[in-house]
CSV table of C-alpha atoms and ligand atoms in Angstrom, one decimal:
chain,number,residue,atom,x,y,z
J,1,UNK,CA,94.3,69.6,95.6
J,2,UNK,CA,96.2,69.7,98.5
J,3,UNK,CA,98.9,72.2,98.4
J,4,UNK,CA,103.1,71.3,97.9
J,5,UNK,CA,103.8,71.8,101.9
J,6,UNK,CA,101.7,69.6,103.4
J,7,UNK,CA,104.6,67.0,101.9
J,8,UNK,CA,107.8,66.1,104.1
J,9,UNK,CA,111.3,65.5,101.9
J,10,UNK,CA,110.9,61.9,102.0
J,11,UNK,CA,107.2,62.4,99.5
J,12,UNK,CA,108.4,64.7,97.9
J,13,UNK,CA,111.2,62.1,96.9
J,14,UNK,CA,109.0,59.2,95.9
J,15,UNK,CA,107.0,61.8,93.9
J,16,UNK,CA,110.0,62.5,91.8
J,17,UNK,CA,110.8,59.1,91.9
J,18,UNK,CA,112.7,58.3,88.3
J,19,UNK,CA,114.7,61.8,88.4
J,20,UNK,CA,117.7,62.7,89.3
J,21,UNK,CA,118.1,62.7,93.1
J,22,UNK,CA,119.2,66.7,92.9
J,23,UNK,CA,116.2,67.8,91.5
J,24,UNK,CA,114.3,66.8,94.9
J,25,UNK,CA,117.5,68.6,96.2
J,26,UNK,CA,116.4,71.9,93.7
J,27,UNK,CA,113.1,71.7,94.6
J,28,UNK,CA,113.4,71.6,98.2
J,29,UNK,CA,115.9,74.6,98.8
J,30,UNK,CA,113.5,76.2,95.9
J,31,UNK,CA,110.5,75.3,98.4
J,32,UNK,CA,112.2,75.8,102.6
J,33,UNK,CA,115.3,78.2,101.4
J,34,UNK,CA,114.0,80.4,99.2
J,35,UNK,CA,110.5,80.0,99.7
J,36,UNK,CA,109.2,80.3,95.9
J,37,UNK,CA,106.5,79.1,94.4
J,38,UNK,CA,106.0,75.7,91.8
J,39,UNK,CA,106.3,77.9,89.2
J,40,UNK,CA,109.2,79.8,90.6
J,41,UNK,CA,111.8,76.9,90.7
J,42,UNK,CA,113.6,77.9,87.5
J,43,UNK,CA,116.0,75.9,88.4
J,44,UNK,CA,113.9,72.5,87.5
J,45,UNK,CA,112.7,71.6,84.1
J,46,UNK,CA,109.2,73.6,82.9
J,47,UNK,CA,107.3,69.9,82.1
J,48,UNK,CA,108.6,68.9,85.3
J,49,UNK,CA,107.3,72.4,87.3
J,50,UNK,CA,104.2,72.0,85.6
J,51,UNK,CA,103.5,67.8,86.0
J,52,UNK,CA,103.7,68.9,90.0
J,53,UNK,CA,101.3,72.2,89.3
J,54,UNK,CA,98.9,70.0,87.6
J,55,UNK,CA,99.0,67.9,91.2
J,56,UNK,CA,99.3,70.5,93.9
J,57,UNK,CA,97.8,74.1,94.6
J,58,UNK,CA,98.6,76.5,97.0
J,59,UNK,CA,96.6,76.4,100.0
J,60,UNK,CA,96.2,80.0,100.4
J,61,UNK,CA,95.4,83.2,99.0
J,62,UNK,CA,95.2,87.2,99.8
J,63,UNK,CA,91.9,88.5,100.0
J,64,UNK,CA,92.6,91.8,102.2
J,65,UNK,CA,96.0,92.8,103.4
J,66,UNK,CA,95.9,96.0,106.4
J,67,UNK,CA,99.3,97.7,107.3
J,68,UNK,CA,99.7,99.4,110.0
J,69,UNK,CA,102.8,100.9,112.7
J,70,UNK,CA,104.1,102.5,109.5
J,71,UNK,CA,104.1,99.0,107.7
J,72,UNK,CA,105.8,97.0,110.6
J,73,UNK,CA,103.2,95.7,111.2
J,74,UNK,CA,101.1,93.7,108.6
J,75,UNK,CA,97.6,92.1,108.6
J,76,UNK,CA,96.6,89.5,105.6
J,77,UNK,CA,93.0,87.2,105.8
J,78,UNK,CA,93.2,84.4,103.4
J,79,UNK,CA,91.3,82.7,101.9
J,80,UNK,CA,91.3,78.9,101.9
J,81,UNK,CA,90.2,76.5,98.8
J,82,UNK,CA,86.8,76.3,100.2
J,83,UNK,CA,85.9,79.5,101.3
J,84,UNK,CA,87.0,79.5,105.0
J,85,UNK,CA,89.0,82.3,106.2
J,86,UNK,CA,92.1,82.9,108.5
J,87,UNK,CA,94.7,85.6,109.4
J,88,UNK,CA,98.0,86.2,109.7
J,89,UNK,CA,100.0,89.2,111.3
J,90,UNK,CA,104.1,89.9,110.7
J,91,UNK,CA,105.8,92.3,112.9
J,92,UNK,CA,109.0,94.1,112.0
J,93,UNK,CA,111.5,94.9,115.1
J,94,UNK,CA,114.4,95.7,114.9
J,95,UNK,CA,116.3,93.1,116.4
J,96,UNK,CA,113.6,89.6,115.1
J,97,UNK,CA,110.8,89.5,112.7
J,98,UNK,CA,108.0,87.4,113.9
J,99,UNK,CA,104.8,86.0,111.7
J,100,UNK,CA,102.2,85.0,114.0
J,101,UNK,CA,100.2,81.9,112.3
J,102,UNK,CA,96.4,80.9,112.8
J,103,UNK,CA,96.2,76.6,113.5
J,104,UNK,CA,92.5,76.6,112.9
J,105,UNK,CA,89.7,78.8,111.0
J,106,UNK,CA,88.3,79.7,114.5
J,107,UNK,CA,88.5,78.5,117.8
J,108,UNK,CA,86.0,76.2,119.6
J,109,UNK,CA,87.0,76.9,123.3
J,110,UNK,CA,85.2,80.3,123.4
J,111,UNK,CA,86.8,82.4,125.6
J,112,UNK,CA,85.2,85.8,125.9
J,113,UNK,CA,87.6,88.6,125.3
J,114,UNK,CA,88.9,86.7,122.4
J,115,UNK,CA,87.1,87.8,119.0
J,116,UNK,CA,88.4,84.6,117.2
J,117,UNK,CA,86.6,83.3,120.2
J,118,UNK,CA,83.3,85.2,119.8
J,119,UNK,CA,83.1,84.1,116.6
J,120,UNK,CA,83.3,79.9,116.9
J,121,UNK,CA,84.9,77.2,115.0
J,122,UNK,CA,84.8,76.5,111.0
J,123,UNK,CA,87.3,74.0,110.8
J,124,UNK,CA,91.1,72.6,111.1
J,125,UNK,CA,93.9,73.5,109.2
J,126,UNK,CA,95.7,71.6,107.3
J,127,UNK,CA,100.0,71.3,107.7
J,128,UNK,CA,100.0,72.9,104.4
J,129,UNK,CA,97.7,75.5,105.1
J,130,UNK,CA,100.3,76.3,108.5
J,131,UNK,CA,103.3,76.2,106.4
J,132,UNK,CA,102.2,78.4,103.3
J,133,UNK,CA,101.5,80.9,105.9
J,134,UNK,CA,105.0,81.2,107.3
J,135,UNK,CA,106.3,81.0,103.8
J,136,UNK,CA,103.9,84.0,102.4
J,137,UNK,CA,105.4,86.2,105.3
J,138,UNK,CA,108.9,84.8,104.3
J,139,UNK,CA,108.8,86.3,100.9
J,140,UNK,CA,106.7,89.7,102.3
J,141,UNK,CA,109.4,90.1,105.4
J,142,UNK,CA,112.8,89.6,102.3
J,143,UNK,CA,115.2,91.5,102.0
J,144,UNK,CA,114.9,90.8,106.2
J,145,UNK,CA,114.8,87.2,107.5
J,146,UNK,CA,112.2,86.1,109.4
J,147,UNK,CA,112.9,84.6,112.7
J,148,UNK,CA,110.5,83.7,114.4
J,149,UNK,CA,107.0,81.6,114.5
J,150,UNK,CA,104.5,81.8,117.3
J,151,UNK,CA,101.1,79.8,117.0
J,152,UNK,CA,99.2,83.0,118.7
J,153,UNK,CA,96.8,83.3,115.5
J,154,UNK,CA,92.9,82.0,115.3
J,155,UNK,CA,92.9,78.8,116.5
J,156,UNK,CA,93.9,76.3,119.7
J,157,UNK,CA,97.1,74.7,118.3
J,158,UNK,CA,96.8,72.3,120.8
J,159,UNK,CA,93.9,71.3,119.9
J,160,UNK,CA,94.8,70.4,115.8
J,161,UNK,CA,97.6,68.6,117.6
J,162,UNK,CA,99.0,66.5,114.8
J,163,UNK,CA,99.6,69.0,112.5
J,164,UNK,CA,101.0,72.1,115.0
J,165,UNK,CA,103.3,69.3,116.1
J,166,UNK,CA,104.0,68.2,112.3
J,167,UNK,CA,104.7,71.8,111.4
J,168,UNK,CA,107.1,73.0,114.6
J,169,UNK,CA,109.3,70.0,113.4
J,170,UNK,CA,109.4,70.8,109.7
J,171,UNK,CA,110.2,74.3,110.6
J,172,UNK,CA,113.2,73.1,113.2
J,173,UNK,CA,114.6,70.6,110.7
J,174,UNK,CA,113.6,72.0,106.9
J,175,UNK,CA,113.7,76.0,107.7
J,176,UNK,CA,116.3,75.2,110.8
J,177,UNK,CA,114.3,77.1,113.2
J,178,UNK,CA,115.4,77.0,117.4
J,179,UNK,CA,113.0,76.3,119.8
J,180,UNK,CA,113.9,80.0,121.7
J,181,UNK,CA,112.5,81.1,118.3
J,182,UNK,CA,109.1,78.6,117.4
J,183,UNK,CA,106.3,79.4,120.4
J,184,UNK,CA,103.3,77.3,120.4
J,185,UNK,CA,100.2,79.2,123.2
J,186,UNK,CA,97.6,77.2,124.1
J,187,UNK,CA,94.9,78.3,125.9
J,188,UNK,CA,95.5,75.0,128.7
J,189,UNK,CA,95.0,71.7,127.3
J,190,UNK,CA,96.7,70.1,129.7
J,191,UNK,CA,97.0,66.5,128.6
J,192,UNK,CA,97.9,67.3,125.1
J,193,UNK,CA,100.4,69.9,126.8
J,194,UNK,CA,101.5,66.3,128.7
J,195,UNK,CA,101.8,65.4,124.6
J,196,UNK,CA,103.9,68.1,123.7
J,197,UNK,CA,106.6,67.7,126.7
J,198,UNK,CA,106.8,64.1,125.3
J,199,UNK,CA,108.0,64.6,121.9
J,200,UNK,CA,110.8,65.8,122.9
J,201,UNK,CA,110.0,69.1,120.4
J,202,UNK,CA,111.9,72.2,120.4
J,203,UNK,CA,109.8,75.3,121.1
J,204,UNK,CA,108.9,77.4,123.6
J,205,UNK,CA,105.7,76.6,125.5
J,206,UNK,CA,103.5,80.0,126.2
J,207,UNK,CA,99.8,79.3,128.8
J,208,UNK,CA,97.0,81.2,128.4
J,209,UNK,CA,96.3,81.7,131.7
J,210,UNK,CA,93.9,85.3,132.1
J,211,UNK,CA,92.9,83.9,135.5
J,212,UNK,CA,94.7,82.5,138.9
J,213,UNK,CA,91.5,81.7,140.3
J,214,UNK,CA,88.7,78.8,139.1
J,215,UNK,CA,85.9,81.4,139.2
J,216,UNK,CA,87.3,83.9,137.0
J,217,UNK,CA,89.5,81.6,135.0
J,218,UNK,CA,86.2,79.5,134.5
J,219,UNK,CA,85.0,82.4,132.8
J,220,UNK,CA,87.2,83.9,130.9
J,221,UNK,CA,88.3,80.7,129.7
J,222,UNK,CA,85.6,78.0,129.3
J,223,UNK,CA,87.9,75.5,129.3
J,224,UNK,CA,88.9,76.0,132.9
J,225,UNK,CA,86.1,74.2,133.9
J,226,UNK,CA,87.3,71.1,131.7
J,227,UNK,CA,90.8,71.6,132.7
J,228,UNK,CA,91.1,74.0,136.0
J,229,UNK,CA,94.6,75.2,137.2
J,230,UNK,CA,95.1,72.5,139.5
J,231,UNK,CA,95.4,70.2,136.4
J,232,UNK,CA,96.9,72.8,134.5
J,233,UNK,CA,99.7,73.1,137.3
J,234,UNK,CA,100.5,69.2,136.7
J,235,UNK,CA,100.7,69.6,133.4
J,236,UNK,CA,103.2,72.3,133.5
J,237,UNK,CA,105.3,70.9,136.2
J,238,UNK,CA,105.4,67.7,133.6
J,239,UNK,CA,106.5,70.0,131.1
J,240,UNK,CA,108.8,71.6,133.2
J,241,UNK,CA,110.5,68.4,133.9
J,242,UNK,CA,111.1,66.6,130.7
J,243,UNK,CA,112.0,69.6,128.6
J,244,UNK,CA,113.2,71.7,131.0
J,245,UNK,CA,112.2,74.8,128.9
J,246,UNK,CA,111.3,77.7,130.7
J,247,UNK,CA,107.4,78.1,130.3
J,248,UNK,CA,105.6,81.6,129.7
J,249,UNK,CA,101.8,82.6,131.0
J,250,UNK,CA,100.0,85.7,129.3
J,251,UNK,CA,98.1,87.7,130.7
J,252,UNK,CA,95.6,90.0,128.9
J,253,UNK,CA,94.7,92.7,131.9
J,254,UNK,CA,91.1,93.4,132.2
J,255,UNK,CA,90.0,96.4,134.0
J,256,UNK,CA,88.4,95.1,137.3
J,257,UNK,CA,88.6,91.4,136.7
J,258,UNK,CA,92.5,90.6,136.8
J,259,UNK,CA,94.6,93.9,137.7
J,260,UNK,CA,93.1,94.1,141.3
J,261,UNK,CA,96.2,93.3,144.1
J,262,UNK,CA,94.5,90.2,144.8
J,263,UNK,CA,94.8,88.9,141.0
J,264,UNK,CA,98.4,89.8,141.7
J,265,UNK,CA,99.4,87.9,144.6
J,266,UNK,CA,97.1,85.2,142.8
J,267,UNK,CA,99.0,85.0,140.0
J,268,UNK,CA,102.4,85.7,141.6
J,269,UNK,CA,102.1,82.2,143.8
J,270,UNK,CA,101.1,79.9,140.9
J,271,UNK,CA,104.3,81.3,138.4
J,272,UNK,CA,106.5,81.6,141.2
J,273,UNK,CA,105.9,78.2,142.0
J,274,UNK,CA,106.5,76.7,138.1
J,275,UNK,CA,109.4,79.3,138.0
J,276,UNK,CA,107.0,81.2,134.6
J,277,UNK,CA,107.7,83.8,133.1
J,278,UNK,CA,104.5,86.7,132.9
J,279,UNK,CA,104.3,87.8,129.5
J,280,UNK,CA,101.4,90.9,130.8
J,281,UNK,CA,99.6,92.1,127.7
J,282,UNK,CA,96.7,95.1,127.8
J,283,UNK,CA,93.7,93.9,126.4
J,284,UNK,CA,92.5,94.4,123.1
J,285,UNK,CA,89.2,95.5,122.6
J,286,UNK,CA,87.3,93.4,120.9
J,287,UNK,CA,83.6,94.0,119.2
J,288,UNK,CA,81.7,90.8,121.9
J,289,UNK,CA,83.2,92.1,125.1
J,290,UNK,CA,82.6,95.2,126.7
J,291,UNK,CA,84.9,95.3,128.9
J,292,UNK,CA,87.9,97.6,129.1
J,293,UNK,CA,91.9,96.6,128.9
J,294,UNK,CA,93.5,97.6,132.3
J,295,UNK,CA,94.7,101.6,132.4
J,296,UNK,CA,98.3,101.8,130.7
J,297,UNK,CA,99.4,102.9,134.3
J,298,UNK,CA,97.9,99.8,136.2
J,299,UNK,CA,100.0,98.1,133.7
J,300,UNK,CA,103.6,99.3,134.8
J,301,UNK,CA,102.2,98.7,138.7
J,302,UNK,CA,100.8,95.3,138.2
J,303,UNK,CA,104.2,94.3,136.3
J,304,UNK,CA,106.1,96.3,139.5
J,305,UNK,CA,103.8,94.4,141.9
J,306,UNK,CA,105.3,91.0,140.2
J,307,UNK,CA,108.4,91.9,140.0
J,308,UNK,CA,108.8,92.8,143.6
J,309,UNK,CA,106.9,89.6,144.7
J,310,UNK,CA,109.9,87.3,142.4
J,311,UNK,CA,108.4,87.0,139.6
J,312,UNK,CA,110.0,87.7,135.7
J,313,UNK,CA,107.4,89.9,134.2
J,314,UNK,CA,107.0,92.6,130.6
J,315,UNK,CA,104.5,93.9,129.2
J,316,UNK,CA,104.5,92.9,125.2
J,317,UNK,CA,103.8,95.7,123.2
J,318,UNK,CA,101.0,96.5,121.7
J,319,UNK,CA,101.2,96.2,117.8
J,320,UNK,CA,98.3,96.2,115.0
J,321,UNK,CA,95.4,97.3,117.2
J,322,UNK,CA,94.5,99.8,114.1
J,323,UNK,CA,94.2,96.9,112.5
J,324,UNK,CA,92.7,94.5,114.2
J,325,UNK,CA,95.5,92.6,114.2
J,326,UNK,CA,96.8,92.4,118.2
J,327,UNK,CA,96.5,89.0,119.8
J,328,UNK,CA,92.6,88.3,120.6
J,329,UNK,CA,91.2,90.6,117.7
J,330,UNK,CA,91.6,88.0,114.7
J,331,UNK,CA,88.5,87.4,113.4
J,332,UNK,CA,89.1,87.0,109.8
J,333,UNK,CA,86.0,90.3,109.1
J,334,UNK,CA,86.6,91.2,105.1
J,335,UNK,CA,83.5,93.2,105.6
J,336,UNK,CA,84.1,97.0,104.8
J,337,UNK,CA,85.7,97.7,108.8
J,338,UNK,CA,88.5,95.8,108.1
J,339,UNK,CA,88.6,97.3,104.2
J,340,UNK,CA,87.8,101.1,105.6
J,341,UNK,CA,91.1,100.8,108.2
J,342,UNK,CA,92.6,99.6,104.7
J,343,UNK,CA,92.2,102.3,102.8
J,344,UNK,CA,93.0,104.8,105.9
J,345,UNK,CA,96.6,102.8,106.8
J,346,UNK,CA,97.7,103.2,103.2
O,401,SAH,N1,94.4,79.5,121.6
O,401,SAH,C1,95.7,80.0,122.1
O,401,SAH,C2,96.5,80.8,121.2
O,401,SAH,C3,95.8,81.9,120.2
O,401,SAH,S1,95.1,83.3,121.2
O,401,SAH,C4,95.9,81.3,123.0
O,401,SAH,O1,95.1,81.4,123.9
O,401,SAH,O2,96.8,80.5,123.8
O,401,SAH,C5,96.9,84.2,120.9
O,401,SAH,C6,97.2,85.4,122.6
O,401,SAH,O3,96.0,86.2,122.4
O,401,SAH,C7,96.6,84.2,123.8
O,401,SAH,O4,97.3,84.2,124.7
O,401,SAH,C8,95.0,84.8,124.0
O,401,SAH,O5,95.0,85.3,125.5
O,401,SAH,C9,95.6,86.9,124.0
O,401,SAH,N2,93.9,86.7,123.7
O,401,SAH,C10,92.5,86.6,123.7
O,401,SAH,N3,92.1,87.8,123.2
O,401,SAH,C11,92.9,88.8,123.6
O,401,SAH,C12,92.8,90.4,123.2
O,401,SAH,N4,91.4,91.0,123.4
O,401,SAH,N5,93.8,91.0,124.4
O,401,SAH,C13,94.5,91.0,124.9
O,401,SAH,N6,95.0,89.2,124.4
O,401,SAH,C14,94.1,88.2,123.8
O,402,SF4,FE1,90.6,80.4,121.1
O,402,SF4,FE2,92.8,81.2,121.9
O,402,SF4,FE3,90.8,82.7,121.7
O,402,SF4,FE4,90.4,81.0,123.7
O,402,SF4,S1,92.0,82.7,123.0
O,402,SF4,S2,89.5,81.1,122.3
O,402,SF4,S3,91.8,79.5,123.0
O,402,SF4,S4,92.4,81.5,120.1
């Protein structure tokens, strides 16, 4: 059964043919502005709610919830209708509330240092399954307003292109979210970046670079063998020329692998040409990758070195490590391991 969030406003209007126009508005308001579930939109008659509830079902169901950072980071494992599981992370900061959504159940890209990549691909998510993650997080964030959506959970958003584009459009149109507040993170699917540039969408693009020489990047990010750094650069140039929007690079610092002075100079050259902002993330531990993240002192040194080389670089504060909710740790584990953590952090 589909989710009501699979519908756009025209779909809903045609579904309600014969009903007064204000019914569409009431439903739309309840769903998108207030983030209510169908049964809770009490402004519309019960008979209509029942008719719709028989046609549409919630796409996601909570299988587990854990919290850390004194409740400022919350992670949910959601079960989908076919038993597949995904994860969503809500992070509250002083100035913003951000939800990190999954775009696929699992991921086929196989990046060696990423728990999602280690676990492999299950399936694509639908529009409704992604939007419901956002709406669930918006309800959980209340009374604060959910301000940012980042596609940095499980999956490669540009390998689920149609859905990613539809979700961005709807969040922009129906929830008035601006480009600064919507970020798609990609491992570097070059042709999809070029296609995305042409959509004229209001969003910020983050590219997970991690290495600026092909030998190291081939090892960390297998997709680099298909779209090596030279090809990725072309796509980034197209993005900049077409959208005039800033680009950012993600760089998970791995001890002895991509935190050397040589790696710093390679990155400075690559990012400098594209005037990209660099986000440094200390590598988060995952079960399948035994190399360590860089020491914190090295993280700061690396950032200072980049800045001295003229690159706009910042360190991203890690959230949710203790509950496996940090970047690259999402593997939708619902076994005893996560449950024990859940007990500890409550
Ligand atoms: N597939 C997309 C988006 C999801 S991954 C992408 O790769 O960009 C979200 C971010 O987490 C990416 O920047 C990814 O490189 C990073 N990441 C993956 N594993 C990580 C780890 N173990 N530690 C830190 N960051 C990691
Ligand atoms: Fe997939 Fe991104 Fe993880 Fe690579 S880093 S395996 S693209 S989720």
